[in-house]
Amino acid sequence: MSQNHYRPRDIEDKWQARWLARNAFAADNGDARPKYYVLEMFPYPSGNFHMGHVRNYSIGDVVARVRRMQGFNVLHPMGWDAFGLPAENAAIKNRTHPAAWTYANIASMRAQLRRLGYSYDWSREIATCRPEYYRFEQLFFLRLLRKGLVYRKKAPQNWCPSCHTVLANEQVVDGLCWRCESRVTQKDLTQWFVKITAYGDELLNDLALLEEGWPERVIAMQRNWIGRSTGASVKFPLERPVGGAREIEVFTTRPDTLYGVTFMTLAPEHALAEPLAEACERAAEIRAFAERIRGMDRLDRQADTLEKEGVFTGAYALHPLTGERVPLWLGNFVLADYGTGAVMGVPAHDQRDFDFARKYRLPVRAVISPAGEPPASMEAAFTGEGRMVNSGRFDGMESAPGREAVARFLEEQGKGRAAVQFRLRDWNISRQRYWGAPIPVVYCDRCGLVPEREERLPVVLPLDVTTRHDGRSPLPGAEDFVNCLCPSCGGEARRETDTMDTFVESSWYFARYTDARNADAPFDERALRYWLPVDQYIGGVEHAILHLLYARFFTKALRDLGFFPPEISEPFARLLTQGMVLKDGGKMSKSRGNVVAPTEMMDRYGADTVRLFCLFAAPPERDFDWSDSGIEGSSRFLHRVWRLFAEEKGRILPLGACGAAAGDAINDDARDLRRKEHLAVKKAGEDMGRF
RNA sequence: GCGAGAGUGGCGGAACAGGCAGACGCACCGGACUUAGGCUCCGGCGGUUCACACCGUGGGGGUUCAACUCCCCCCUCUCGCACCA
């Protein structure tokens, strides 16, 4: 019996045991072969894999195995993105500890991965919740702090009431928490920020290096998110000083339209909104407007159906070039956190300003003439380029040179300058949660804020705490942790109890794999030089901005801190964003009751069938619908392959039998078979060519 | 509105670089094996047609000996962004 029957469990158990015993896929840092680093985005140890993971890792495993067969020294590691909120929530629910829950899940998921037969180098496995890992993250934090790339500030922050923590801008999707989809509110808090904006230009410009290897849409999304605009900042002197201010600064991308300014609009959150109200006899009306707009739900306020409205403050600024009086308004459409929170109103050449001017009967002055003829009457703003008119000394200039000329003139007059604005904001990395890497600073009554000393790292997250049922962090109540000695004066001090955003851990893990067991330093420079960048990175498109932007930033920052060699500026040379595994046209989810568990499928068909189907069902970057009858086909296919080999075994010549030595002994059938084999190998090689 | 991607049998999808459209799989049909088959194996399977043949890759034009593939115009769908001044 049975050799003719395909028995996946027997085959897989046998080989997996052998691979494990020999650590068969260990990569060698000192190897002379060309290197190839293939990496799949590491998982959060939730307890179970879903089909999306299986698809992701199966794609990566094919790349790794093909590259090995092609003679490359392949690094294909795996680890665990192990800090994070679900562990705390599960701990509360199951009356356990986040660490216990996390490590148990890692053990079970590691076993699942081995059963799936992936060719990982297990000797490099990492878990980000271990002090051996996050101690280096704390080191990076201290160095970034020293360099001014980490700072503390109080500002309105995205607050998720359900997760009891702040969120970075990147973690707010359509006004909802990226993890639990609760509505995000605003809260004034003092938080730690990473100055990602200092790298805005480089993050944008280096996208050009990724054009070959990254999907265009991911590049477009990053470009969009960074949102660089060039233009000018312009100072409008106030007719009378208000709240200690003598002028209001605005940013504009169209300094060529400066002579068309007929009003100015401030966000209701602008620092001068209240002083302006105070100075006006209609103070109550202005305050009521500002408060109403400020109190609006973020989502509603950003709706594109929202009508523009505003209120006149009674005050005037003076046009920097003509000296004309420019009325100051508050407006609901001006964003407080972009630019200066104030804009100049050019109704003739900006649709928003046009709408606003129509509603409040403000004058419209055309200063850009499209192709000669100025329009007799305007139904809409003319936002295109043209020739400057009614613009004093600049009359007759084209828009593009006009923009530069106006900016230059403003600068000469001390009334402004050429300027660049980013949409990208600094990254808030403080989290008011327990299960994360402690931020290594202390607060001392005498010395103030003091960084922990590097030789005292890691600041270990205490494990002997009891999780609170209200979801709040137990750290502030953990006295042994909080009470400490000041690294500077040795007096009594208190530790920071916020932890770091888990996206900090995932921003550098790919580099740690190159030297994962190094206890003295985060990396070995030779190992980094040899392995980086990752040649092929694979993961879901949901990280197009979040993780992929942070990791790109970290790579540049670590380079400038001297941790990375200077030639490493981008972490991932090629990126594949794999499609989702759907069921019945939608996401698999517990609530829909349509989850197909990989373990069940492996029990029924074996790991190879599950992997084969995940690869076969659709091209890697496209979504596909899970099909129960489809996987039957993959299973039948493997059965056929096995049976064919088993039945023909006696007639199949050993490898090499086709060589010259065997000569004419080979019959036509064998020759034909060997030819087919080579054609198949060639085809497979060509199909893998894109990697 | 802006950006990206996709439209090919009943379905998922092939077709490298302009050269036999529909590989492979699912479903379906016929046959074999079988007490039975929901297992397995063999064969068939774009449309019209008895056949010859003709038509056929979202629609319309074009280039070419030859177009799913290249060019122009249009339609539909998916995803991302969107009052960023």
GROMACS .gro file of C-alpha atoms in nm, chain A residues 270-483:
model
  214
  270HIS     CA    1  -0.609   8.029   1.563
  271ALA     CA    2  -0.428   8.188   1.856
  272LEU     CA    3  -0.563   8.530   1.760
  273ALA     CA    4  -0.925   8.421   1.735
  274GLU     CA    5  -1.003   8.500   2.097
  275PRO     CA    6  -0.807   8.828   2.115
  276LEU     CA    7  -0.984   8.939   1.797
  277ALA     CA    8  -1.321   8.858   1.950
  278GLU     CA    9  -1.224   9.039   2.267
  279ALA     CA   10  -1.144   9.355   2.071
  280CYS     CA   11  -1.472   9.353   1.881
  281GLU     CA   12  -1.812   9.477   1.994
  282ARG     CA   13  -1.967   9.163   1.838
  283ALA     CA   14  -1.749   8.947   2.065
  284ALA     CA   15  -2.033   8.716   2.163
  285GLU     CA   16  -2.118   8.637   1.802
  286ILE     CA   17  -1.754   8.566   1.712
  287ARG     CA   18  -1.697   8.349   2.017
  288ALA     CA   19  -2.016   8.156   1.952
  289PHE     CA   20  -1.907   8.085   1.597
  290ALA     CA   21  -1.557   7.978   1.696
  291GLU     CA   22  -1.687   7.755   1.972
  292ARG     CA   23  -1.949   7.595   1.750
  293ILE     CA   24  -1.696   7.509   1.480
  294ARG     CA   25  -1.436   7.391   1.728
  295GLY     CA   26  -1.692   7.167   1.893
  296MET     CA   27  -1.790   6.999   1.568
  297ASP     CA   28  -1.708   6.637   1.514
  298ARG     CA   29  -1.392   6.598   1.313
  299LEU     CA   30  -1.559   6.377   1.057
  300ASP     CA   31  -1.852   6.610   1.003
  301ARG     CA   32  -1.622   6.904   0.976
  302GLN     CA   33  -1.420   6.739   0.703
  303ALA     CA   34  -1.724   6.629   0.504
  304ASP     CA   35  -1.707   6.768   0.153
  305THR     CA   36  -2.072   6.868   0.176
  306LEU     CA   37  -1.999   7.111   0.457
  307GLU     CA   38  -2.092   7.461   0.354
  308LYS     CA   39  -1.837   7.734   0.401
  309GLU     CA   40  -1.921   7.984   0.665
  310GLY     CA   41  -1.744   8.247   0.865
  311VAL     CA   42  -1.771   8.557   1.074
  312PHE     CA   43  -1.612   8.900   1.035
  313THR     CA   44  -1.390   8.993   1.331
  314GLY     CA   45  -1.416   9.365   1.278
  315ALA     CA   46  -1.038   9.389   1.244
  316TYR     CA   47  -0.815   9.453   0.945
  317ALA     CA   48  -0.472   9.361   0.827
  318LEU     CA   49  -0.280   9.562   0.571
  319HIS     CA   50  -0.180   9.423   0.233
  320PRO     CA   51   0.199   9.388   0.246
  321LEU     CA   52   0.250   9.535  -0.101
  322THR     CA   53  -0.041   9.775  -0.156
  323GLY     CA   54  -0.116   9.874   0.203
  324GLU     CA   55  -0.484   9.818   0.138
  325ARG     CA   56  -0.705   9.721   0.430
  326VAL     CA   57  -0.785   9.350   0.432
  327PRO     CA   58  -1.076   9.238   0.652
  328LEU     CA   59  -1.006   8.952   0.890
  329TRP     CA   60  -1.258   8.668   0.909
  330LEU     CA   61  -1.282   8.342   1.093
  331GLY     CA   62  -1.378   8.055   0.863
  332ASN     CA   63  -1.482   7.694   0.915
  333PHE     CA   64  -1.282   7.569   0.618
  334VAL     CA   65  -0.940   7.680   0.737
  335LEU     CA   66  -0.735   7.399   0.891
  336ALA     CA   67  -0.574   7.495   1.219
  337ASP     CA   68  -0.293   7.244   1.195
  338TYR     CA   69  -0.172   7.309   0.844
  339GLY     CA   70   0.050   7.602   0.756
  340THR     CA   71  -0.011   7.885   0.999
  341GLY     CA   72  -0.381   7.826   1.047
  342ALA     CA   73  -0.455   8.139   0.847
  343VAL     CA   74  -0.497   8.192   0.474
  344MET     CA   75  -0.511   8.488   0.244
  345GLY     CA   76  -0.839   8.512   0.052
  346VAL     CA   77  -0.802   8.532  -0.324
  347PRO     CA   78  -1.155   8.467  -0.448
  348ALA     CA   79  -1.075   8.518  -0.815
  349HIS     CA   80  -0.824   8.234  -0.818
  350ASP     CA   81  -0.923   7.990  -0.547
  351GLN     CA   82  -1.256   7.811  -0.550
  352ARG     CA   83  -1.291   7.800  -0.171
  353ASP     CA   84  -1.224   8.169  -0.139
  354PHE     CA   85  -1.461   8.230  -0.429
  355ASP     CA   86  -1.745   8.043  -0.257
  356PHE     CA   87  -1.674   8.231   0.065
  357ALA     CA   88  -1.664   8.569  -0.109
  358ARG     CA   89  -1.992   8.505  -0.289
  359LYS     CA   90  -2.165   8.411   0.031
  360TYR     CA   91  -2.047   8.717   0.222
  361ARG     CA   92  -2.039   8.960  -0.073
  362LEU     CA   93  -1.668   9.019  -0.054
  363PRO     CA   94  -1.499   9.176  -0.357
  364VAL     CA   95  -1.348   8.953  -0.627
  365ARG     CA   96  -1.040   9.090  -0.798
  366ALA     CA   97  -0.892   8.907  -1.096
  367VAL     CA   98  -0.514   8.930  -1.113
  368ILE     CA   99  -0.433   8.635  -1.337
  369SER     CA  100  -0.547   8.656  -1.694
  370PRO     CA  101  -0.590   8.332  -1.888
  371ALA     CA  102  -0.447   8.363  -2.240
  372GLY     CA  103  -0.491   8.736  -2.279
  373GLU     CA  104  -0.856   8.821  -2.221
  374PRO     CA  105  -0.969   8.877  -1.863
  375PRO     CA  106  -1.317   8.728  -1.819
  376ALA     CA  107  -1.604   8.976  -1.805
  377SER     CA  108  -1.777   8.800  -1.518
  378MET     CA  109  -1.676   8.502  -1.313
  379GLU     CA  110  -1.891   8.198  -1.241
  380ALA     CA  111  -1.605   8.020  -1.071
  381ALA     CA  112  -1.250   8.090  -0.966
  382PHE     CA  113  -0.986   8.071  -1.235
  383THR     CA  114  -0.729   7.847  -1.078
  384GLY     CA  115  -0.506   7.799  -1.380
  385GLU     CA  116  -0.189   7.974  -1.481
  386GLY     CA  117  -0.175   8.291  -1.686
  387ARG     CA  118  -0.040   8.641  -1.706
  388MET     CA  119  -0.034   8.864  -1.401
  389VAL     CA  120  -0.254   9.175  -1.424
  390ASN     CA  121  -0.353   9.445  -1.173
  391SER     CA  122  -0.037   9.344  -0.992
  392GLY     CA  123   0.169   9.661  -0.991
  393ARG     CA  124   0.530   9.607  -1.087
  394PHE     CA  125   0.463   9.242  -1.175
  395ASP     CA  126   0.208   9.309  -1.449
  396GLY     CA  127   0.271   9.100  -1.758
  397MET     CA  128   0.467   8.824  -1.588
  398GLU     CA  129   0.367   8.462  -1.631
  399SER     CA  130   0.247   8.277  -1.322
  400ALA     CA  131   0.547   8.055  -1.275
  401PRO     CA  132   0.822   8.316  -1.282
  402GLY     CA  133   0.577   8.551  -1.110
  403ARG     CA  134   0.558   8.326  -0.809
  404GLU     CA  135   0.934   8.339  -0.767
  405ALA     CA  136   0.954   8.711  -0.836
  406VAL     CA  137   0.690   8.795  -0.576
  407ALA     CA  138   0.856   8.570  -0.319
  408ARG     CA  139   1.192   8.729  -0.384
  409PHE     CA  140   1.047   9.079  -0.362
  410LEU     CA  141   0.872   8.996  -0.033
  411GLU     CA  142   1.198   8.872   0.106
  412GLU     CA  143   1.382   9.189   0.002
  413GLN     CA  144   1.112   9.393   0.173
  414GLY     CA  145   1.122   9.176   0.485
  415LYS     CA  146   0.757   9.090   0.431
  416GLY     CA  147   0.788   8.724   0.354
  417ARG     CA  148   0.997   8.460   0.184
  418ALA     CA  149   0.985   8.154  -0.036
  419ALA     CA  150   0.862   7.866   0.178
  420VAL     CA  151   0.782   7.497   0.176
  421GLN     CA  152   0.498   7.333   0.362
  422PHE     CA  153   0.446   6.968   0.450
  423ARG     CA  154   0.130   6.786   0.532
  424LEU     CA  155   0.338   6.535   0.723
  425ARG     CA  156   0.344   6.600   1.098
  426ASP     CA  157   0.573   6.477   1.366
  427TRP     CA  158   0.510   6.129   1.495
  428ASN     CA  159   0.358   6.105   1.840
  429ILE     CA  160   0.510   5.791   1.992
  430SER     CA  161   0.374   5.817   2.348
  431ARG     CA  162   0.119   5.556   2.440
  432GLN     CA  163  -0.072   5.553   2.767
  433ARG     CA  164  -0.058   5.176   2.777
  434TYR     CA  165   0.131   4.912   2.970
  435TRP     CA  166   0.240   4.647   2.719
  436GLY     CA  167   0.508   4.842   2.536
  437ALA     CA  168   0.869   4.950   2.560
  438PRO     CA  169   0.923   5.200   2.845
  439ILE     CA  170   1.038   5.544   2.742
  440PRO     CA  171   1.377   5.580   2.915
  441VAL     CA  172   1.349   5.919   3.083
  442VAL     CA  173   1.282   6.027   3.440
  443TYR     CA  174   1.136   6.338   3.598
  444CYS     CA  175   1.338   6.485   3.881
  445ASP     CA  176   1.213   6.771   4.099
  446ARG     CA  177   1.557   6.920   4.102
  447CYS     CA  178   1.689   6.847   3.752
  448GLY     CA  179   1.369   6.833   3.557
  449LEU     CA  180   1.349   6.594   3.269
  450VAL     CA  181   1.653   6.365   3.265
  451PRO     CA  182   1.735   6.096   3.011
  452GLU     CA  183   1.825   5.758   3.159
  453ARG     CA  184   2.193   5.672   3.128
  454GLU     CA  185   2.277   5.443   2.842
  455GLU     CA  186   2.471   5.201   3.061
  456ARG     CA  187   2.161   5.150   3.274
  457LEU     CA  188   1.954   5.027   2.983
  458PRO     CA  189   1.730   4.849   2.946
  459VAL     CA  190   1.466   5.017   3.152
  460VAL     CA  191   1.280   4.693   3.202
  461LEU     CA  192   0.904   4.685   3.181
  462PRO     CA  193   0.798   4.534   3.515
  463LEU     CA  194   0.608   4.211   3.478
  464ASP     CA  195   0.477   4.194   3.835
  465VAL     CA  196   0.183   4.426   3.781
  466THR     CA  197  -0.185   4.356   3.786
  467THR     CA  198  -0.369   4.468   3.476
  468ARG     CA  199  -0.654   4.705   3.544
  469HIS     CA  200  -1.004   4.622   3.438
  470ASP     CA  201  -1.076   4.969   3.310
  471GLY     CA  202  -0.806   4.926   3.046
  472ARG     CA  203  -0.584   5.197   3.185
  473SER     CA  204  -0.214   5.134   3.223
  474PRO     CA  205  -0.106   4.989   3.558
  475LEU     CA  206   0.237   5.148   3.520
  476PRO     CA  207   0.168   5.478   3.700
  477GLY     CA  208   0.062   5.270   4.000
  478ALA     CA  209   0.366   5.043   3.990
  479GLU     CA  210   0.570   5.216   4.259
  480ASP     CA  211   0.880   5.002   4.224
  481PHE     CA  212   0.894   5.108   3.864
  482VAL     CA  213   0.793   5.469   3.897
  483ASN     CA  214   1.013   5.562   4.191
   0.00000   0.00000   0.00000
